[in-house]
Amino acid sequence: MKDRSQPTRERILQAAGGLFHRDGIRAISVDAIAEKAGVTKRTLYYHFRSKDDLVATHLQARDEPNLALFKRWFEETQGDTAEKIAGIFRHLAQSARNAKWKGCGFLRTSVELINLPGHPAVVAARAHKKRVEGWLGSIFTEAGAGNDALPLARQIMLLLDGAFAVVLLHRDPSYMETAADTAARLIADRLSSAAGSESSLHERRPFADQ
Amino acid sequence: MKDRSQPTRERILQAAGGLFHRDGIRAISVDAIAEKAGVTKRTLYYHFRSKDDLVATHLQARDEPNLALFKRWFEETQGDTAEKIAGIFRHLAQSARNAKWKGCGFLRTSVELINLPGHPAVVAARAHKKRVEGWLGSIFTEAGAGNDALPLARQIMLLLDGAFAVVLLHRDPSYMETAADTAARLIADRLSSAAGSESSLHERRPFADQ
DNA sequence: TTGTGTATATTCACTACCCGGTATACATTG
DNA sequence: CAATGTATACCGGGTAGTGAATATACACAA
């Protein structure tokens, strides 16, 4: 089980990430993490001050790659801004079809640690979500949404986190497609009206629910 | 601390509800619940088979009153269907301004128990959310949304649960207002286009984001 | 080259505590 | 009596975290 190709600290972090994602933070003991990492608990405590420290470090490490993934999905999708954002949701829908998919780790962590409001992991989760929202805002600004860019980013965040929650609850990825369509429509309406009222205003977009 | 005006079982349930809501299920011990209820642990176990049973019973008991509250808020709000639904979100925004507000217990429970997918409390949470969605669907059907009623209900659920998640994460109730406006707009668009294209089609609704 | 010092990295064995749940006995009430 | 409800005291097991010793690696001096 032990894999010496990675430095110990990274192995621990990776083991923790997998277990936290699968079962949740409070359901996983540091003994379980140490065992999965092929390491004694004592060496885990050499690399991390506490379980809380491990949780926080884990979440901080996920910030960058998570945002990068969204950016990649955005760029890889063909079409206008609305379709490119919808592409993110559709990639998420694809992920959610995997039985091992367990929603958004940032959201879940902030729920699990709700009685510790200042916990560094919660702070990291908030920061991550704000970064995503900020990135969306810059996308819409570049697309010419003007003063609507920031409110629009907030709406997309509501749909994104709503879809994370609902899909996780019902284990039904089709809600992610509903979110994709809704997001695309909200964006298209804003961008077309910003560009001038002669454009493709309100050709009704059909629903693609299940 | 002991309040004999309520039967023991109800007192336990109420104590559990308060503590679960405040700190989360996994963070609360049955000792803490028993103490808050002014009862020994053994008495608690006389009335409930296990902690899991207590959690499930608690969530089942919240289903009815929660839906009733939404219905009341809907009926008490003046205006068309879109505004009445937005009224629910605005009441929620008001609740969220209280520091003790801790989001949606159904969502939170399903996150905390993610590693126990068949847990009766999770089943109850799913059922509750489906009941709310079904109620929304019937509202939109009555309002003449036709085939759009069910997809529209799904969209509102995305916004609702999204707002629960985002407001809880950032502790910023203004997202609930954004959700209110977004929901109203989605509903108004559907209902007006269903009623015929001559009506109040697309008077732009201003955003109320701070 | 050999010896010594020092910082890093790791292990085994352990503590102190808290958790869900229970055995048993006693009290109250119809 | 019989049913219901409550109390004291306890259990086995899991939890986060630690003490003390050891292994490894590299720096530098004799």
XYZ file of C-alpha atoms (C1' of nucleotides) in Angstrom:
480
model
C 0.000 0.000 0.000
C 2.914 2.320 0.692
C 4.011 4.397 -2.291
C 7.398 5.951 -1.740
C 7.341 7.749 -5.082
C 5.659 10.751 -3.430
C 7.065 12.612 -0.475
C 5.357 11.655 2.746
C 3.572 14.905 3.309
C 1.936 14.786 -0.101
C 0.921 11.176 0.393
C -0.796 12.065 3.647
C -2.553 14.992 2.029
C -3.744 12.853 -0.830
C -4.979 10.098 1.453
C -6.806 12.637 3.584
C -8.364 14.227 0.517
C -9.734 10.949 -0.740
C -11.200 9.925 2.595
C -12.602 13.347 3.435
C -14.261 13.482 0.057
C -15.720 10.005 0.373
C -17.026 10.069 3.947
C -16.756 13.637 5.210
C -14.348 15.238 7.627
C -15.970 14.291 10.898
C -16.510 10.707 9.828
C -12.819 10.140 9.143
C -10.295 9.580 11.936
C -6.666 10.532 11.686
C -5.870 6.856 12.301
C -7.712 6.029 9.078
C -5.798 8.705 7.185
C -2.461 7.539 8.536
C -3.220 3.952 7.619
C -4.298 4.827 4.081
C -1.156 6.920 3.637
C 0.957 3.999 4.840
C 2.334 6.022 7.706
C 2.178 6.005 11.480
C -0.124 8.456 13.155
C 2.884 9.930 14.854
C 4.530 10.861 11.558
C 1.265 12.396 10.392
C 1.486 14.605 13.464
C 5.048 15.406 12.541
C 3.901 16.909 9.230
C 0.662 18.476 10.446
C -0.022 20.246 13.687
C -3.479 18.782 14.122
C -6.375 17.277 12.256
C -7.779 20.772 11.803
C -4.510 21.852 10.242
C -4.684 18.890 7.880
C -8.246 19.740 6.871
C -7.367 23.372 6.223
C -4.239 22.537 4.249
C -6.198 20.077 2.179
C -8.848 22.618 1.262
C -6.312 25.334 0.503
C -4.564 22.935 -1.839
C -7.789 22.322 -3.748
C -8.468 25.992 -4.439
C -6.092 26.512 -7.346
C -6.701 23.294 -9.305
C -10.450 23.551 -8.885
C -10.599 27.017 -10.380
C -8.194 25.956 -13.120
C -10.536 23.115 -14.034
C -13.468 25.512 -14.402
C -11.346 27.763 -16.587
C -10.312 24.846 -18.771
C -13.892 23.691 -19.190
C -14.904 27.225 -20.067
C -12.208 27.581 -22.687
C -12.747 24.163 -24.214
C -16.447 24.752 -24.808
C -17.504 26.153 -28.181
C -20.006 28.978 -28.506
C -20.752 32.333 -26.938
C -20.168 33.218 -23.289
C -23.516 31.755 -22.240
C -22.732 28.421 -23.858
C -19.212 28.348 -22.473
C -20.516 28.812 -18.932
C -23.152 26.176 -19.558
C -20.265 23.951 -20.620
C -18.910 24.070 -17.070
C -22.232 22.846 -15.718
C -22.389 20.099 -18.318
C -18.924 18.867 -17.430
C -20.066 18.889 -13.811
C -23.131 16.888 -14.804
C -20.837 14.358 -16.412
C -18.769 14.115 -13.227
C -21.901 13.732 -11.148
C -22.887 10.637 -13.105
C -19.982 8.836 -11.475
C -21.246 7.106 -8.340
C -18.184 8.310 -6.445
C -19.054 11.942 -7.052
C -19.806 13.635 -3.757
C -20.561 17.248 -4.530
C -18.483 20.267 -3.636
C -15.893 19.737 -0.933
C -15.811 23.418 -0.054
C -19.533 23.583 0.566
C -19.550 20.305 2.446
C -16.689 21.336 4.686
C -18.340 24.603 5.602
C -21.450 22.663 6.570
C -19.573 20.107 8.636
C -17.666 22.801 10.506
C -20.615 25.106 11.013
C -20.051 25.259 14.762
C -16.478 26.519 14.236
C -17.087 29.667 12.167
C -13.493 30.893 12.195
C -11.974 27.541 11.241
C -9.232 28.070 8.638
C -10.824 25.469 6.388
C -14.065 27.445 6.371
C -12.132 30.604 5.602
C -10.464 28.800 2.717
C -13.821 27.606 1.430
C -15.223 31.113 1.461
C -12.154 32.470 -0.301
C -12.416 29.823 -2.993
C -16.053 30.576 -3.717
C -15.300 34.277 -3.871
C -12.487 33.618 -6.321
C -14.822 31.674 -8.573
C -17.410 34.431 -8.367
C -14.757 37.025 -9.136
C -13.588 35.092 -12.147
C -17.157 34.828 -13.443
C -17.556 38.555 -12.943
C -14.469 39.273 -15.026
C -15.747 36.970 -17.774
C -19.039 38.814 -17.953
C -17.334 42.183 -17.824
C -15.153 41.222 -20.764
C -18.255 40.028 -22.569
C -19.761 43.486 -22.210
C -22.246 42.958 -19.400
C -21.294 46.274 -17.834
C -22.965 46.877 -14.492
C -24.798 43.580 -14.827
C -21.577 41.560 -14.676
C -21.310 41.252 -10.916
C -24.989 40.557 -10.209
C -24.886 38.021 -13.002
C -21.898 36.314 -11.396
C -23.875 36.088 -8.161
C -26.761 34.439 -9.983
C -24.478 31.874 -11.561
C -22.985 31.096 -8.149
C -26.480 30.507 -6.791
C -27.185 28.067 -9.603
C -23.818 26.388 -9.245
C -23.993 25.812 -5.516
C -27.684 25.031 -5.749
C -26.944 22.344 -8.295
C -24.173 20.935 -6.099
C -26.605 20.684 -3.202
C -29.616 19.340 -5.082
C -27.703 16.813 -7.170
C -25.992 15.532 -4.056
C -29.260 15.258 -2.161
C -31.276 13.498 -4.848
C -28.337 11.850 -6.585
C -29.858 13.060 -9.830
C -27.432 14.740 -12.261
C -30.254 16.022 -14.444
C -30.565 18.989 -12.088
C -27.089 19.975 -13.220
C -28.393 20.144 -16.795
C -31.305 22.267 -15.614
C -28.774 24.579 -13.994
C -26.765 24.663 -17.235
C -29.797 25.732 -19.255
C -30.889 28.266 -16.668
C -27.438 29.805 -16.448
C -27.135 30.014 -20.220
C -30.486 31.743 -20.453
C -29.756 34.277 -17.729
C -26.432 35.128 -19.336
C -27.785 35.296 -22.863
C -30.579 37.639 -21.780
C -28.153 40.005 -20.097
C -25.555 40.014 -22.819
C -28.011 40.408 -25.665
C -29.845 43.269 -23.985
C -26.525 44.921 -23.193
C -25.465 44.626 -26.834
C -28.628 46.379 -28.044
C -32.216 45.282 -28.344
C -32.109 44.268 -32.013
C -30.188 41.029 -31.438
C -31.493 37.531 -30.723
C -33.834 38.793 -28.062
C -35.971 36.021 -26.742
C -36.035 33.241 -29.139
C -37.341 30.888 -26.443
C -34.762 28.369 -25.447
C -36.368 24.941 -24.924
C -35.781 23.060 -21.720
C -33.614 20.003 -21.742
C -34.775 18.519 -18.447
C -34.453 14.809 -18.245
C -33.883 23.996 33.359
C -36.466 21.224 33.362
C -39.838 22.191 31.867
C -42.538 19.725 32.791
C -45.198 21.505 30.767
C -44.273 19.412 27.749
C -44.265 15.629 27.667
C -40.798 14.179 27.985
C -40.534 12.907 24.447
C -41.348 16.284 22.963
C -38.900 18.009 25.251
C -36.145 15.682 24.094
C -37.049 16.240 20.467
C -37.042 19.974 20.916
C -33.711 19.980 22.730
C -32.225 17.794 20.014
C -33.593 20.047 17.306
C -32.066 23.133 18.833
C -28.651 21.594 19.337
C -28.558 19.851 15.949
C -29.460 23.107 14.287
C -26.855 25.071 16.195
C -23.844 22.772 15.958
C -24.709 19.981 13.553
C -25.599 16.355 14.167
C -22.156 14.873 14.487
C -20.975 17.624 16.789
C -23.727 16.964 19.343
C -23.633 14.034 21.765
C -26.700 12.360 23.176
C -25.398 13.344 26.624
C -25.677 16.972 25.601
C -29.207 16.449 24.317
C -30.263 14.648 27.486
C -28.814 17.382 29.646
C -30.506 20.164 27.694
C -33.805 18.301 27.883
C -33.360 17.948 31.651
C -33.439 14.175 31.417
C -31.029 11.317 31.936
C -29.539 9.580 28.987
C -31.341 6.410 29.959
C -34.675 8.183 29.686
C -33.714 9.453 26.269
C -33.027 5.873 25.231
C -36.384 4.862 26.606
C -38.092 7.211 24.156
C -35.748 6.751 21.183
C -34.103 3.583 19.938
C -30.831 5.307 19.050
C -29.301 8.620 18.139
C -29.970 7.864 14.487
C -33.608 7.305 15.335
C -33.678 10.638 17.121
C -32.127 12.406 14.152
C -34.579 10.851 11.725
C -37.594 11.566 13.922
C -36.453 15.139 14.317
C -36.184 15.683 10.571
C -39.486 13.997 9.839
C -41.128 16.273 12.364
C -39.773 19.337 10.591
C -41.167 18.395 7.180
C -44.762 19.476 7.705
C -44.238 22.781 9.525
C -41.485 23.835 7.143
C -43.650 23.399 4.093
C -46.532 25.085 5.884
C -44.334 28.095 6.559
C -43.463 28.413 2.872
C -47.147 28.208 2.010
C -48.003 30.870 4.535
C -45.300 33.198 3.252
C -46.524 32.609 -0.290
C -50.105 33.415 0.583
C -49.279 36.444 2.682
C -47.302 38.119 -0.091
C -49.136 40.516 -2.381
C -48.730 40.440 -6.164
C -48.623 37.899 -8.953
C -47.197 34.377 -8.668
C -43.676 35.597 -9.357
C -43.849 38.131 -6.549
C -45.430 35.658 -4.148
C -42.598 33.188 -4.688
C -40.087 35.989 -4.315
C -41.840 36.726 -1.018
C -40.710 33.351 0.298
C -37.113 34.202 -0.500
C -37.447 37.602 1.120
C -38.821 36.109 4.313
C -35.886 33.725 4.225
C -33.553 36.674 3.799
C -35.085 38.226 6.866
C -34.524 35.026 8.849
C -30.958 34.826 7.622
C -30.198 38.212 9.119
C -30.522 36.625 12.540
C -27.074 35.484 13.677
C -28.555 32.213 14.873
C -29.769 31.311 11.420
C -27.944 28.233 10.199
C -29.337 27.420 6.797
C -31.465 24.453 5.825
C -31.425 21.543 8.245
C -32.449 19.078 5.552
C -29.546 20.004 3.312
C -27.101 20.090 6.181
C -28.165 16.709 7.484
C -27.778 15.086 4.088
C -24.263 16.501 3.911
C -23.305 15.345 7.387
C -24.596 11.835 6.738
C -23.187 11.520 3.245
C -21.402 8.296 4.095
C -24.698 6.692 5.174
C -26.773 7.064 2.009
C -29.747 5.019 3.198
C -30.039 6.749 6.573
C -33.707 7.457 7.352
C -32.887 11.092 8.048
C -31.429 11.452 4.550
C -34.496 9.776 3.101
C -36.663 12.230 5.024
C -34.596 15.150 3.726
C -35.012 14.019 0.142
C -38.736 13.537 0.611
C -39.117 17.003 2.060
C -37.309 18.669 -0.820
C -39.410 16.717 -3.295
C -42.566 17.824 -1.518
C -41.516 21.455 -1.768
C -40.706 21.018 -5.443
C -44.039 19.319 -6.022
C -45.871 22.127 -4.310
C -44.067 24.705 -6.467
C -44.992 22.696 -9.540
C -48.655 22.759 -8.610
C -48.492 26.518 -8.029
C -47.039 27.099 -11.490
C -49.510 24.713 -13.074
C -52.399 26.607 -11.530
C -50.833 29.847 -12.737
C -50.963 28.507 -16.287
C -47.353 27.564 -16.880
C -48.417 24.371 -18.632
C -45.488 22.119 -19.557
C -43.099 24.675 -18.132
C -44.442 24.244 -14.592
C -42.239 21.314 -13.558
C -38.989 22.582 -15.086
C -39.721 25.926 -13.516
C -40.142 24.296 -10.111
C -36.753 22.660 -10.566
C -35.176 26.016 -11.316
C -36.673 27.550 -8.201
C -35.364 24.658 -6.127
C -31.890 25.274 -7.527
C -32.104 28.907 -6.515
C -33.549 28.077 -3.119
C -30.962 25.500 -2.147
C -28.246 27.540 -3.784
C -29.201 30.507 -1.664
C -29.249 28.348 1.474
C -25.733 27.174 0.701
C -24.233 30.488 -0.369
C -25.787 32.567 2.404
C -24.608 30.045 4.968
C -21.096 30.005 3.531
C -20.597 33.750 3.257
C -23.019 34.711 6.020
C -24.391 37.296 3.608
C -28.195 37.425 3.346
C -28.058 39.660 0.274
C -27.618 36.526 -1.832
C -31.099 35.560 -0.722
C -32.392 38.794 -2.239
C -30.523 38.027 -5.440
C -32.233 34.655 -5.471
C -35.592 36.346 -4.891
C -35.118 38.631 -7.880
C -33.829 35.836 -10.080
C -36.718 33.551 -9.183
C -39.256 36.293 -9.819
C -37.768 36.984 -13.202
C -37.668 33.367 -14.307
C -41.273 32.881 -13.244
C -42.511 36.126 -14.784
C -40.869 35.279 -18.098
C -42.498 31.881 -18.226
C -45.916 32.938 -17.136
C -46.103 35.994 -19.381
C -44.965 34.071 -22.446
C -47.463 31.337 -21.627
C -50.253 33.895 -21.327
C -49.516 35.326 -24.779
C -46.760 37.542 -26.100
C -48.593 40.824 -25.812
C -48.295 41.091 -22.021
C -45.552 42.634 -19.897
C -42.840 40.933 -21.900
C -39.450 42.061 -20.768
C -39.720 45.251 -19.008
C -36.252 44.864 -17.551
C -36.403 44.218 -13.844
C -33.629 46.061 -11.998
C -31.320 44.202 -9.710
C -31.450 44.823 -6.011
C -27.944 43.631 -5.259
C -26.184 45.935 -2.963
C 38.750 8.737 6.021
C 36.680 8.792 10.278
C 34.225 10.901 13.944
C 30.878 14.128 15.711
C 26.999 17.235 15.631
C 22.546 18.532 14.076
C 18.197 18.768 11.662
C 14.881 15.988 9.521
C 11.913 12.061 9.458
C 9.861 8.085 11.390
C 8.304 4.453 14.772
C 6.037 2.059 18.949
C 3.600 2.467 22.778
C 0.766 5.212 25.404
C -2.641 8.598 27.682
C -6.785 10.796 28.761
C -11.083 11.391 27.299
C -15.529 11.146 25.094
C -18.943 8.503 22.680
C -23.178 5.654 21.949
C -25.438 2.442 24.334
C -26.839 -0.720 28.475
C -27.801 -3.410 33.203
C -30.262 -2.822 36.912
C -33.052 -0.818 40.171
C -36.472 2.406 41.756
C -40.664 5.445 41.372
C -45.221 6.714 39.881
C -49.768 5.802 38.355
C -53.842 3.268 36.371
C -50.175 -5.920 39.935
C -48.572 -4.113 35.537
C -47.164 -0.529 32.596
C -44.691 3.440 32.023
C -41.030 6.451 33.073
C -36.736 7.906 35.395
C -32.127 7.512 37.854
C -27.324 5.805 38.958
C -23.582 3.668 37.426
C -21.139 1.509 34.114
C -18.914 -0.643 29.568
C -16.317 -1.408 25.434
C -14.513 0.974 21.907
C -12.907 4.815 19.340
C -10.823 9.565 19.402
C -7.198 13.241 18.997
C -2.969 13.905 20.468
C 1.913 12.818 22.892
C 6.627 10.993 24.997
C 10.675 9.039 24.151
C 13.532 6.716 21.309
C 15.426 5.775 16.807
C 16.893 6.068 11.932
C 18.737 8.796 8.136
C 21.348 12.333 5.890
C 24.347 15.803 5.388
C 28.025 19.351 7.270
C 32.381 19.979 8.885
C 36.529 19.155 11.630
C 40.546 16.053 13.043
